[in-house]
mmCIF file with all atom_site columns, C-alpha atoms in Angstrom:
data_model
loop_
_atom_site.group_PDB
_atom_site.id
_atom_site.type_symbol
_atom_site.label_atom_id
_atom_site.label_alt_id
_atom_site.label_comp_id
_atom_site.label_asym_id
_atom_site.label_entity_id
_atom_site.label_seq_id
_atom_site.pdbx_PDB_ins_code
_atom_site.Cartn_x
_atom_site.Cartn_y
_atom_site.Cartn_z
_atom_site.occupancy
_atom_site.B_iso_or_equiv
_atom_site.pdbx_formal_charge
_atom_site.auth_seq_id
_atom_site.auth_comp_id
_atom_site.auth_asym_id
_atom_site.auth_atom_id
_atom_site.pdbx_PDB_model_num
ATOM 1   C CA . MET R 1 1   ? 24.955  -6.229  -37.305 1.00 41.00 ? 426 MET R CA 1
ATOM 2   C CA . PHE R 1 2   ? 22.503  -5.110  -40.019 1.00 47.00 ? 427 PHE R CA 1
ATOM 3   C CA . SER R 1 3   ? 19.011  -3.893  -39.209 1.00 53.00 ? 428 SER R CA 1
ATOM 4   C CA . PRO R 1 4   ? 16.166  -5.330  -41.359 1.00 54.00 ? 429 PRO R CA 1
ATOM 5   C CA . THR R 1 5   ? 15.832  -2.026  -43.227 1.00 57.00 ? 430 THR R CA 1
ATOM 6   C CA . SER R 1 6   ? 19.534  -1.790  -44.022 1.00 86.00 ? 431 SER R CA 1
ATOM 7   C CA . LEU R 1 7   ? 19.565  -5.397  -45.184 1.00 91.00 ? 432 LEU R CA 1
ATOM 8   C CA . LEU R 1 8   ? 16.896  -4.562  -47.724 1.00 94.00 ? 433 LEU R CA 1
ATOM 9   C CA . GLU R 1 9   ? 18.862  -1.545  -48.840 1.00 94.00 ? 434 GLU R CA 1
ATOM 10  C CA . GLN R 1 10  ? 22.067  -3.545  -49.120 1.00 96.00 ? 435 GLN R CA 1
ATOM 11  C CA . LEU R 1 11  ? 20.493  -6.366  -51.101 1.00 97.00 ? 436 LEU R CA 1
ATOM 12  C CA . GLU R 1 12  ? 18.653  -3.913  -53.338 1.00 97.00 ? 437 GLU R CA 1
ATOM 13  C CA . GLY R 1 13  ? 22.029  -2.523  -54.336 1.00 96.00 ? 438 GLY R CA 1
ATOM 14  C CA . ILE R 1 14  ? 23.379  -5.923  -55.442 1.00 98.00 ? 439 ILE R CA 1
ATOM 15  C CA . PRO R 1 15  ? 22.639  -7.477  -58.877 1.00 98.00 ? 440 PRO R CA 1
ATOM 16  C CA . THR R 1 16  ? 20.686  -10.721 -58.670 1.00 98.00 ? 441 THR R CA 1
ATOM 17  C CA . PRO R 1 17  ? 23.438  -12.760 -60.456 1.00 98.00 ? 442 PRO R CA 1
ATOM 18  C CA . VAL R 1 18  ? 25.845  -11.827 -57.615 1.00 98.00 ? 443 VAL R CA 1
ATOM 19  C CA . ILE R 1 19  ? 23.259  -12.782 -54.991 1.00 98.00 ? 444 ILE R CA 1
ATOM 20  C CA . SER R 1 20  ? 22.593  -16.060 -56.808 1.00 98.00 ? 445 SER R CA 1
ATOM 21  C CA . ASP R 1 21  ? 26.343  -16.820 -56.764 1.00 98.00 ? 446 ASP R CA 1
ATOM 22  C CA . ALA R 1 22  ? 26.506  -16.106 -53.053 1.00 98.00 ? 447 ALA R CA 1
ATOM 23  C CA . LEU R 1 23  ? 23.527  -18.402 -52.489 1.00 98.00 ? 448 LEU R CA 1
ATOM 24  C CA . ASP R 1 24  ? 25.137  -21.131 -54.598 1.00 98.00 ? 449 ASP R CA 1
ATOM 25  C CA . ASP R 1 25  ? 28.283  -20.826 -52.469 1.00 97.00 ? 450 ASP R CA 1
ATOM 26  C CA . SER R 1 26  ? 26.045  -21.548 -49.452 1.00 97.00 ? 451 SER R CA 1
ATOM 27  C CA . GLY R 1 27  ? 24.468  -24.590 -51.142 1.00 97.00 ? 452 GLY R CA 1
ATOM 28  C CA . ILE R 1 28  ? 21.171  -22.820 -51.897 1.00 97.00 ? 453 ILE R CA 1
ATOM 29  C CA . ASN R 1 29  ? 19.455  -22.508 -55.256 1.00 96.00 ? 454 ASN R CA 1
ATOM 30  C CA . GLY R 1 30  ? 17.633  -19.233 -54.820 1.00 98.00 ? 455 GLY R CA 1
ATOM 31  C CA . ALA R 1 31  ? 16.961  -18.258 -58.442 1.00 98.00 ? 456 ALA R CA 1
ATOM 32  C CA . LEU R 1 32  ? 13.275  -18.583 -59.390 1.00 98.00 ? 457 LEU R CA 1
ATOM 33  C CA . PRO R 1 33  ? 12.727  -20.443 -62.675 1.00 98.00 ? 458 PRO R CA 1
ATOM 34  C CA . LEU R 1 34  ? 10.969  -18.930 -65.702 1.00 97.00 ? 459 LEU R CA 1
ATOM 35  C CA . VAL R 1 35  ? 10.010  -15.530 -64.203 1.00 98.00 ? 460 VAL R CA 1
ATOM 36  C CA . ARG R 1 36  ? 11.181  -12.423 -66.021 1.00 97.00 ? 461 ARG R CA 1
ATOM 37  C CA . PRO R 1 37  ? 10.644  -8.673  -65.681 1.00 97.00 ? 462 PRO R CA 1
ATOM 38  C CA . LEU R 1 38  ? 7.596   -7.202  -67.314 1.00 96.00 ? 463 LEU R CA 1
ATOM 39  C CA . SER R 1 39  ? 9.816   -4.375  -68.519 1.00 93.00 ? 464 SER R CA 1
ATOM 40  C CA . MET R 1 40  ? 13.605  -4.172  -68.795 1.00 90.00 ? 465 MET R CA 1
ATOM 41  C CA . GLN R 1 41  ? 13.300  -0.622  -67.504 1.00 86.00 ? 466 GLN R CA 1
ATOM 42  C CA . GLN R 1 42  ? 12.195  -1.778  -64.055 1.00 89.00 ? 467 GLN R CA 1
ATOM 43  C CA . ARG R 1 43  ? 14.539  -0.794  -61.275 1.00 93.00 ? 468 ARG R CA 1
ATOM 44  C CA . ARG R 1 44  ? 15.973  -3.424  -58.927 1.00 97.00 ? 469 ARG R CA 1
ATOM 45  C CA . SER R 1 45  ? 13.776  -3.955  -55.886 1.00 97.00 ? 470 SER R CA 1
ATOM 46  C CA . ALA R 1 46  ? 13.931  -5.930  -52.648 1.00 98.00 ? 471 ALA R CA 1
ATOM 47  C CA . GLY R 1 47  ? 11.253  -6.692  -50.083 1.00 98.00 ? 472 GLY R CA 1
ATOM 48  C CA . TYR R 1 48  ? 9.924   -9.254  -47.647 1.00 98.00 ? 473 TYR R CA 1
ATOM 49  C CA . ALA R 1 49  ? 8.021   -12.168 -49.187 1.00 98.00 ? 474 ALA R CA 1
ATOM 50  C CA . ARG R 1 50  ? 4.242   -11.959 -48.836 1.00 98.00 ? 475 ARG R CA 1
ATOM 51  C CA . THR R 1 51  ? 3.276   -15.380 -50.121 1.00 98.00 ? 476 THR R CA 1
ATOM 52  C CA . ALA R 1 52  ? 0.070   -16.718 -51.701 1.00 97.00 ? 477 ALA R CA 1
ATOM 53  C CA . ARG R 1 53  ? -0.642  -20.007 -53.422 1.00 96.00 ? 478 ARG R CA 1
ATOM 54  C CA . PHE R 1 54  ? -3.549  -20.192 -55.868 1.00 95.00 ? 479 PHE R CA 1
ATOM 55  C CA . GLN R 1 55  ? -5.257  -23.567 -56.387 1.00 92.00 ? 480 GLN R CA 1
ATOM 56  C CA . ARG R 1 56  ? -6.663  -24.835 -59.648 1.00 91.00 ? 481 ARG R CA 1
ATOM 57  C CA . LEU R 1 57  ? -10.477 -25.229 -59.831 1.00 84.00 ? 482 LEU R CA 1
ATOM 58  C CA . SER R 1 58  ? -12.631 -27.770 -61.567 1.00 62.00 ? 483 SER R CA 1
ATOM 59  C CA . GLU R 1 59  ? -15.221 -26.016 -63.710 1.00 44.00 ? 484 GLU R CA 1
ATOM 60  C CA . ARG R 1 60  ? -17.537 -24.203 -61.275 1.00 46.00 ? 485 ARG R CA 1
ATOM 61  C CA . PRO R 1 61  ? -19.364 -21.417 -63.173 1.00 48.00 ? 486 PRO R CA 1
ATOM 62  C CA . GLY R 1 62  ? -21.301 -20.338 -60.086 1.00 48.00 ? 487 GLY R CA 1
ATOM 63  C CA . ASP R 1 63  ? -18.064 -19.307 -58.359 1.00 49.00 ? 488 ASP R CA 1
ATOM 64  C CA . VAL R 1 64  ? -17.064 -16.830 -61.073 1.00 51.00 ? 489 VAL R CA 1
ATOM 65  C CA . ARG R 1 65  ? -17.984 -13.163 -60.557 1.00 50.00 ? 490 ARG R CA 1
ATOM 66  C CA . PRO R 1 66  ? -18.701 -11.559 -63.941 1.00 50.00 ? 491 PRO R CA 1
ATOM 67  C CA . GLY R 1 67  ? -16.974 -8.432  -65.214 1.00 48.00 ? 492 GLY R CA 1
ATOM 68  C CA . GLY R 1 68  ? -13.681 -6.869  -64.245 1.00 47.00 ? 493 GLY R CA 1
ATOM 69  C CA . GLY R 1 69  ? -12.127 -6.108  -60.890 1.00 48.00 ? 494 GLY R CA 1
ATOM 70  C CA . VAL R 1 70  ? -9.463  -8.065  -59.062 1.00 51.00 ? 495 VAL R CA 1
ATOM 71  C CA . GLY R 1 71  ? -11.610 -11.019 -58.053 1.00 56.00 ? 496 GLY R CA 1
ATOM 72  C CA . GLY R 1 72  ? -12.002 -12.925 -54.795 1.00 70.00 ? 497 GLY R CA 1
ATOM 73  C CA . PRO R 1 73  ? -8.716  -14.869 -54.665 1.00 80.00 ? 498 PRO R CA 1
ATOM 74  C CA . LEU R 1 74  ? -6.600  -11.794 -55.151 1.00 91.00 ? 499 LEU R CA 1
ATOM 75  C CA . GLU R 1 75  ? -8.642  -9.614  -52.768 1.00 91.00 ? 500 GLU R CA 1
ATOM 76  C CA . ALA R 1 76  ? -7.320  -11.555 -49.761 1.00 91.00 ? 501 ALA R CA 1
ATOM 77  C CA . VAL R 1 77  ? -3.736  -10.948 -50.922 1.00 94.00 ? 502 VAL R CA 1
ATOM 78  C CA . LEU R 1 78  ? -4.302  -7.257  -51.496 1.00 95.00 ? 503 LEU R CA 1
ATOM 79  C CA . GLN R 1 79  ? -5.924  -6.787  -48.094 1.00 94.00 ? 504 GLN R CA 1
ATOM 80  C CA . SER R 1 80  ? -2.923  -8.418  -46.333 1.00 95.00 ? 505 SER R CA 1
ATOM 81  C CA . MET R 1 81  ? -0.162  -6.379  -48.015 1.00 96.00 ? 506 MET R CA 1
ATOM 82  C CA . GLN R 1 82  ? 2.057   -4.029  -45.991 1.00 97.00 ? 507 GLN R CA 1
ATOM 83  C CA . ALA R 1 83  ? 4.846   -1.587  -46.743 1.00 97.00 ? 508 ALA R CA 1
ATOM 84  C CA . ASP R 1 84  ? 8.129   -3.246  -47.769 1.00 96.00 ? 509 ASP R CA 1
ATOM 85  C CA . ASP R 1 85  ? 6.365   -6.482  -48.750 1.00 98.00 ? 510 ASP R CA 1
ATOM 86  C CA . PHE R 1 86  ? 7.190   -8.224  -52.005 1.00 98.00 ? 511 PHE R CA 1
ATOM 87  C CA . VAL R 1 87  ? 4.115   -10.180 -53.153 1.00 98.00 ? 512 VAL R CA 1
ATOM 88  C CA . VAL R 1 88  ? 4.871   -13.689 -54.386 1.00 98.00 ? 513 VAL R CA 1
ATOM 89  C CA . ILE R 1 89  ? 1.971   -15.573 -56.026 1.00 98.00 ? 514 ILE R CA 1
ATOM 90  C CA . ASP R 1 90  ? 2.294   -19.227 -57.024 1.00 98.00 ? 515 ASP R CA 1
ATOM 91  C CA . LEU R 1 91  ? -0.107  -19.683 -59.957 1.00 96.00 ? 516 LEU R CA 1
ATOM 92  C CA . ASP R 1 92  ? 1.303   -23.120 -60.822 1.00 96.00 ? 517 ASP R CA 1
ATOM 93  C CA . ALA R 1 93  ? 3.243   -21.613 -63.770 1.00 97.00 ? 518 ALA R CA 1
ATOM 94  C CA . ALA R 1 94  ? 0.002   -21.059 -65.682 1.00 96.00 ? 519 ALA R CA 1
ATOM 95  C CA . THR R 1 95  ? 0.517   -19.039 -68.837 1.00 96.00 ? 520 THR R CA 1
ATOM 96  C CA . THR R 1 96  ? -3.168  -18.890 -69.824 1.00 94.00 ? 521 THR R CA 1
ATOM 97  C CA . ALA R 1 97  ? -4.440  -17.037 -66.754 1.00 94.00 ? 522 ALA R CA 1
ATOM 98  C CA . ALA R 1 98  ? -3.397  -13.795 -65.030 1.00 95.00 ? 523 ALA R CA 1
ATOM 99  C CA . SER R 1 99  ? -3.590  -13.372 -61.265 1.00 95.00 ? 524 SER R CA 1
ATOM 100 C CA . TRP R 1 100 ? -2.179  -9.820  -61.229 1.00 96.00 ? 525 TRP R CA 1
ATOM 101 C CA . GLY R 1 101 ? -2.908  -6.683  -63.227 1.00 96.00 ? 526 GLY R CA 1
ATOM 102 C CA . GLY R 1 102 ? -3.188  -2.907  -63.241 1.00 97.00 ? 527 GLY R CA 1
ATOM 103 C CA . LEU R 1 103 ? -5.683  -2.443  -60.427 1.00 96.00 ? 528 LEU R CA 1
ATOM 104 C CA . ALA R 1 104 ? -3.639  -4.674  -58.110 1.00 97.00 ? 529 ALA R CA 1
ATOM 105 C CA . SER R 1 105 ? -0.487  -2.779  -59.023 1.00 98.00 ? 530 SER R CA 1
ATOM 106 C CA . ARG R 1 106 ? -2.096  0.537   -58.172 1.00 98.00 ? 531 ARG R CA 1
ATOM 107 C CA . ILE R 1 107 ? -3.236  -0.729  -54.794 1.00 97.00 ? 532 ILE R CA 1
ATOM 108 C CA . ALA R 1 108 ? 0.209   -2.231  -54.063 1.00 98.00 ? 533 ALA R CA 1
ATOM 109 C CA . GLN R 1 109 ? 2.056   0.899   -55.097 1.00 98.00 ? 534 GLN R CA 1
ATOM 110 C CA . GLY R 1 110 ? -0.186  2.980   -52.823 1.00 98.00 ? 535 GLY R CA 1
ATOM 111 C CA . ARG R 1 111 ? 0.803   0.780   -49.886 1.00 97.00 ? 536 ARG R CA 1
ATOM 112 C CA . ALA R 1 112 ? 4.577   1.030   -50.573 1.00 98.00 ? 537 ALA R CA 1
ATOM 113 C CA . VAL R 1 113 ? 4.779   -2.651  -51.612 1.00 98.00 ? 538 VAL R CA 1
ATOM 114 C CA . ARG R 1 114 ? 8.185   -3.294  -53.265 1.00 98.00 ? 539 ARG R CA 1
ATOM 115 C CA . GLY R 1 115 ? 7.035   -5.448  -56.187 1.00 98.00 ? 540 GLY R CA 1
ATOM 116 C CA . THR R 1 116 ? 5.192   -8.566  -57.286 1.00 98.00 ? 541 THR R CA 1
ATOM 117 C CA . VAL R 1 117 ? 6.334   -11.930 -58.550 1.00 98.00 ? 542 VAL R CA 1
ATOM 118 C CA . VAL R 1 118 ? 3.795   -14.172 -60.271 1.00 98.00 ? 543 VAL R CA 1
ATOM 119 C CA . TYR R 1 119 ? 4.748   -17.775 -60.994 1.00 98.00 ? 544 TYR R CA 1
ATOM 120 C CA . GLY R 1 120 ? 2.251   -17.640 -63.815 1.00 98.00 ? 545 GLY R CA 1
ATOM 121 C CA . GLY R 1 121 ? 0.589   -14.917 -65.882 1.00 97.00 ? 546 GLY R CA 1
ATOM 122 C CA . CYS R 1 122 ? -0.092  -11.232 -65.358 1.00 97.00 ? 547 CYS R CA 1
ATOM 123 C CA . ARG R 1 123 ? -2.003  -8.722  -67.512 1.00 97.00 ? 548 ARG R CA 1
ATOM 124 C CA . ASP R 1 124 ? -2.407  -4.954  -68.133 1.00 97.00 ? 549 ASP R CA 1
ATOM 125 C CA . ALA R 1 125 ? 1.282   -4.806  -69.054 1.00 97.00 ? 550 ALA R CA 1
ATOM 126 C CA . ALA R 1 126 ? 1.332   -1.315  -70.518 1.00 97.00 ? 551 ALA R CA 1
ATOM 127 C CA . GLU R 1 127 ? -0.584  0.123   -67.572 1.00 98.00 ? 552 GLU R CA 1
ATOM 128 C CA . ILE R 1 128 ? 1.787   -1.467  -65.055 1.00 98.00 ? 553 ILE R CA 1
ATOM 129 C CA . VAL R 1 129 ? 4.866   -0.275  -66.911 1.00 96.00 ? 554 VAL R CA 1
ATOM 130 C CA . GLU R 1 130 ? 3.470   3.286   -67.065 1.00 96.00 ? 555 GLU R CA 1
ATOM 131 C CA . LEU R 1 131 ? 2.823   3.183   -63.329 1.00 96.00 ? 556 LEU R CA 1
ATOM 132 C CA . GLY R 1 132 ? 6.458   2.241   -62.711 1.00 96.00 ? 557 GLY R CA 1
ATOM 133 C CA . TYR R 1 133 ? 5.478   -0.655  -60.458 1.00 98.00 ? 558 TYR R CA 1
ATOM 134 C CA . GLY R 1 134 ? 7.753   -3.690  -60.692 1.00 98.00 ? 559 GLY R CA 1
ATOM 135 C CA . VAL R 1 135 ? 6.210   -7.005  -61.798 1.00 98.00 ? 560 VAL R CA 1
ATOM 136 C CA . TRP R 1 136 ? 7.996   -10.240 -62.692 1.00 98.00 ? 561 TRP R CA 1
ATOM 137 C CA . SER R 1 137 ? 6.020   -13.080 -64.194 1.00 98.00 ? 562 SER R CA 1
ATOM 138 C CA . VAL R 1 138 ? 6.202   -16.166 -66.388 1.00 98.00 ? 563 VAL R CA 1
ATOM 139 C CA . ALA R 1 139 ? 3.922   -14.750 -69.066 1.00 98.00 ? 564 ALA R CA 1
ATOM 140 C CA . THR R 1 140 ? 1.360   -12.098 -69.968 1.00 98.00 ? 565 THR R CA 1
ATOM 141 C CA . THR R 1 141 ? -2.193  -12.963 -70.971 1.00 97.00 ? 566 THR R CA 1
ATOM 142 C CA . PRO R 1 142 ? -5.434  -10.994 -70.994 1.00 96.00 ? 567 PRO R CA 1
ATOM 143 C CA . ARG R 1 143 ? -7.475  -13.776 -69.343 1.00 94.00 ? 568 ARG R CA 1
ATOM 144 C CA . ARG R 1 144 ? -8.328  -13.395 -65.650 1.00 91.00 ? 569 ARG R CA 1
ATOM 145 C CA . SER R 1 145 ? -7.340  -16.239 -63.317 1.00 90.00 ? 570 SER R CA 1
ATOM 146 C CA . ARG R 1 146 ? -10.479 -16.455 -61.173 1.00 84.00 ? 571 ARG R CA 1
ATOM 147 C CA . ASN R 1 147 ? -12.167 -18.682 -63.808 1.00 84.00 ? 572 ASN R CA 1
ATOM 148 C CA . GLU R 1 148 ? -9.526  -21.332 -63.124 1.00 88.00 ? 573 GLU R CA 1
ATOM 149 C CA . PHE R 1 149 ? -8.093  -20.605 -59.649 1.00 91.00 ? 574 PHE R CA 1
ATOM 150 C CA . ALA R 1 150 ? -9.130  -20.033 -56.050 1.00 90.00 ? 575 ALA R CA 1
ATOM 151 C CA . LEU R 1 151 ? -6.954  -18.960 -53.161 1.00 91.00 ? 576 LEU R CA 1
ATOM 152 C CA . GLY R 1 152 ? -5.311  -22.093 -51.814 1.00 92.00 ? 577 GLY R CA 1
ATOM 153 C CA . GLU R 1 153 ? -3.202  -20.620 -48.996 1.00 94.00 ? 578 GLU R CA 1
ATOM 154 C CA . LEU R 1 154 ? -2.163  -17.150 -47.887 1.00 96.00 ? 579 LEU R CA 1
ATOM 155 C CA . GLY R 1 155 ? 1.074   -16.733 -45.893 1.00 97.00 ? 580 GLY R CA 1
ATOM 156 C CA . GLY R 1 156 ? 2.401   -20.253 -46.242 1.00 98.00 ? 581 GLY R CA 1
ATOM 157 C CA . ALA R 1 157 ? 5.696   -21.606 -47.590 1.00 98.00 ? 582 ALA R CA 1
ATOM 158 C CA . LEU R 1 158 ? 5.940   -21.884 -51.368 1.00 98.00 ? 583 LEU R CA 1
ATOM 159 C CA . GLN R 1 159 ? 7.979   -24.357 -53.412 1.00 98.00 ? 584 GLN R CA 1
ATOM 160 C CA . ILE R 1 160 ? 8.689   -22.895 -56.874 1.00 97.00 ? 585 ILE R CA 1
ATOM 161 C CA . GLY R 1 161 ? 10.865  -25.290 -58.777 1.00 95.00 ? 586 GLY R CA 1
ATOM 162 C CA . ARG R 1 162 ? 13.806  -25.974 -56.488 1.00 96.00 ? 587 ARG R CA 1
ATOM 163 C CA . VAL R 1 163 ? 13.328  -22.697 -54.600 1.00 98.00 ? 588 VAL R CA 1
ATOM 164 C CA . ARG R 1 164 ? 11.608  -22.609 -51.226 1.00 98.00 ? 589 ARG R CA 1
ATOM 165 C CA . ILE R 1 165 ? 10.108  -19.281 -50.222 1.00 98.00 ? 590 ILE R CA 1
ATOM 166 C CA . ASP R 1 166 ? 9.015   -18.677 -46.647 1.00 98.00 ? 591 ASP R CA 1
ATOM 167 C CA . PRO R 1 167 ? 7.030   -15.589 -45.580 1.00 98.00 ? 592 PRO R CA 1
ATOM 168 C CA . GLY R 1 168 ? 9.519   -12.932 -44.567 1.00 97.00 ? 593 GLY R CA 1
ATOM 169 C CA . ASP R 1 169 ? 12.341  -14.186 -46.772 1.00 98.00 ? 594 ASP R CA 1
ATOM 170 C CA . ILE R 1 170 ? 13.938  -11.423 -48.826 1.00 98.00 ? 595 ILE R CA 1
ATOM 171 C CA . ILE R 1 171 ? 12.996  -11.274 -52.501 1.00 98.00 ? 596 ILE R CA 1
ATOM 172 C CA . VAL R 1 172 ? 15.348  -9.369  -54.834 1.00 98.00 ? 597 VAL R CA 1
ATOM 173 C CA . ALA R 1 173 ? 14.369  -8.807  -58.456 1.00 98.00 ? 598 ALA R CA 1
ATOM 174 C CA . ASP R 1 174 ? 15.931  -6.989  -61.397 1.00 98.00 ? 599 ASP R CA 1
ATOM 175 C CA . ASP R 1 175 ? 16.430  -7.277  -65.146 1.00 96.00 ? 600 ASP R CA 1
ATOM 176 C CA . SER R 1 176 ? 18.173  -10.672 -64.749 1.00 97.00 ? 601 SER R CA 1
ATOM 177 C CA . GLY R 1 177 ? 15.367  -12.277 -62.763 1.00 97.00 ? 602 GLY R CA 1
ATOM 178 C CA . VAL R 1 178 ? 14.377  -13.014 -59.192 1.00 98.00 ? 603 VAL R CA 1
ATOM 179 C CA . VAL R 1 179 ? 16.176  -14.540 -56.199 1.00 98.00 ? 604 VAL R CA 1
ATOM 180 C CA . CYS R 1 180 ? 14.992  -15.496 -52.748 1.00 98.00 ? 605 CYS R CA 1
ATOM 181 C CA . VAL R 1 181 ? 17.347  -14.986 -49.790 1.00 98.00 ? 606 VAL R CA 1
ATOM 182 C CA . PRO R 1 182 ? 16.366  -16.990 -46.673 1.00 98.00 ? 607 PRO R CA 1
ATOM 183 C CA . ALA R 1 183 ? 15.819  -14.475 -43.864 1.00 97.00 ? 608 ALA R CA 1
ATOM 184 C CA . GLN R 1 184 ? 18.064  -16.261 -41.388 1.00 97.00 ? 609 GLN R CA 1
ATOM 185 C CA . LEU R 1 185 ? 20.963  -16.230 -43.881 1.00 97.00 ? 610 LEU R CA 1
ATOM 186 C CA . ALA R 1 186 ? 20.580  -12.686 -45.181 1.00 97.00 ? 611 ALA R CA 1
ATOM 187 C CA . THR R 1 187 ? 23.504  -11.146 -43.317 1.00 96.00 ? 612 THR R CA 1
ATOM 188 C CA . LYS R 1 188 ? 25.814  -14.002 -44.388 1.00 97.00 ? 613 LYS R CA 1
ATOM 189 C CA . ILE R 1 189 ? 24.688  -13.679 -48.007 1.00 98.00 ? 614 ILE R CA 1
ATOM 190 C CA . VAL R 1 190 ? 25.307  -9.893  -48.005 1.00 97.00 ? 615 VAL R CA 1
ATOM 191 C CA . GLU R 1 191 ? 28.827  -10.443 -46.674 1.00 96.00 ? 616 GLU R CA 1
ATOM 192 C CA . ARG R 1 192 ? 29.543  -13.079 -49.348 1.00 97.00 ? 617 ARG R CA 1
ATOM 193 C CA . CYS R 1 193 ? 28.173  -10.725 -52.006 1.00 97.00 ? 618 CYS R CA 1
ATOM 194 C CA . GLU R 1 194 ? 30.569  -8.058  -50.904 1.00 96.00 ? 619 GLU R CA 1
ATOM 195 C CA . GLN R 1 195 ? 33.489  -10.474 -51.335 1.00 96.00 ? 620 GLN R CA 1
ATOM 196 C CA . ILE R 1 196 ? 32.301  -11.476 -54.793 1.00 96.00 ? 621 ILE R CA 1
ATOM 197 C CA . LEU R 1 197 ? 31.861  -7.856  -55.832 1.00 96.00 ? 622 LEU R CA 1
ATOM 198 C CA . ARG R 1 198 ? 35.424  -7.001  -54.732 1.00 94.00 ? 623 ARG R CA 1
ATOM 199 C CA . VAL R 1 199 ? 36.859  -9.850  -56.821 1.00 92.00 ? 624 VAL R CA 1
ATOM 200 C CA . GLU R 1 200 ? 34.751  -8.874  -59.847 1.00 90.00 ? 625 GLU R CA 1
ATOM 201 C CA . ALA R 1 201 ? 35.850  -5.243  -59.521 1.00 90.00 ? 626 ALA R CA 1
ATOM 202 C CA . GLU R 1 202 ? 39.494  -6.330  -59.581 1.00 86.00 ? 627 GLU R CA 1
ATOM 203 C CA . LEU R 1 203 ? 38.874  -8.504  -62.622 1.00 87.00 ? 628 LEU R CA 1
ATOM 204 C CA . THR R 1 204 ? 37.072  -5.664  -64.385 1.00 83.00 ? 629 THR R CA 1
ATOM 205 C CA . HIS R 1 205 ? 40.022  -3.401  -63.863 1.00 81.00 ? 630 HIS R CA 1
ATOM 206 C CA . ALA R 1 206 ? 42.426  -6.059  -65.058 1.00 79.00 ? 631 ALA R CA 1
ATOM 207 C CA . ILE R 1 207 ? 40.381  -6.598  -68.218 1.00 83.00 ? 632 ILE R CA 1
ATOM 208 C CA . ALA R 1 208 ? 40.224  -2.853  -68.851 1.00 81.00 ? 633 ALA R CA 1
ATOM 209 C CA . ARG R 1 209 ? 44.053  -2.737  -68.551 1.00 78.00 ? 634 ARG R CA 1
ATOM 210 C CA . LYS R 1 210 ? 44.253  -5.676  -71.026 1.00 72.00 ? 635 LYS R CA 1
ATOM 211 C CA . ASP R 1 211 ? 46.197  -7.461  -68.310 1.00 60.00 ? 636 ASP R CA 1
ATOM 212 C CA . SER R 1 212 ? 47.718  -10.661 -69.654 1.00 59.00 ? 637 SER R CA 1
ATOM 213 C CA . ASP R 1 213 ? 48.109  -12.034 -66.108 1.00 66.00 ? 638 ASP R CA 1
ATOM 214 C CA . LEU R 1 214 ? 44.432  -12.600 -65.411 1.00 60.00 ? 639 LEU R CA 1
ATOM 215 C CA . ASP R 1 215 ? 43.740  -15.113 -62.644 1.00 63.00 ? 640 ASP R CA 1
ATOM 216 C CA . TRP R 1 216 ? 41.578  -17.518 -64.663 1.00 56.00 ? 641 TRP R CA 1
ATOM 217 C CA . ASP R 1 217 ? 40.535  -19.323 -61.478 1.00 59.00 ? 642 ASP R CA 1
ATOM 218 C CA . GLN R 1 218 ? 38.676  -16.137 -60.584 1.00 57.00 ? 643 GLN R CA 1
ATOM 219 C CA . VAL R 1 219 ? 37.107  -15.360 -63.947 1.00 48.00 ? 644 VAL R CA 1
#
């Protein structure tokens, strides 16, 4: 029986394509659409989903605080973060607004947060990469999100494409993308990943030997 900590460690050691295959075998589409790593040099990371949904605003100039800073909607997210969290923000796939940037990354890194996924835009790309903090997003843009978005819900279930993310689910992200592993199925998914990895290792050795008797049902 795996402890929560060892589950994170196990999943962090498994490439997201393998986890996605294991999820598919269980009838679950766990691969988030559109999101990609801010840098291909980011290491793989896994953590517990800390969810937030941002809601689009009609034009309300009085609600916008001038200048920089993280802004009201994001402040609530940052104040709620804990060690081993993986922040997941649903920004409605917006590519013209950024709900995450350098200041937020510094705060998260200081609290041992594992990474951030934004289903939308982020900014301060060079600063975040230099920090070594992992961010996955749909796009980068310099424009802040608080002109267009308010906090809709903190700590609720998200539906991103065909992927449902509940608070406490395990998020794994690497250079191939991001997957969500339902918490109640994590042990089963790890076991299935181990099976897949064994088969792929055997195939890799067979290919290296230029084996003409490859089992094409396994390739």
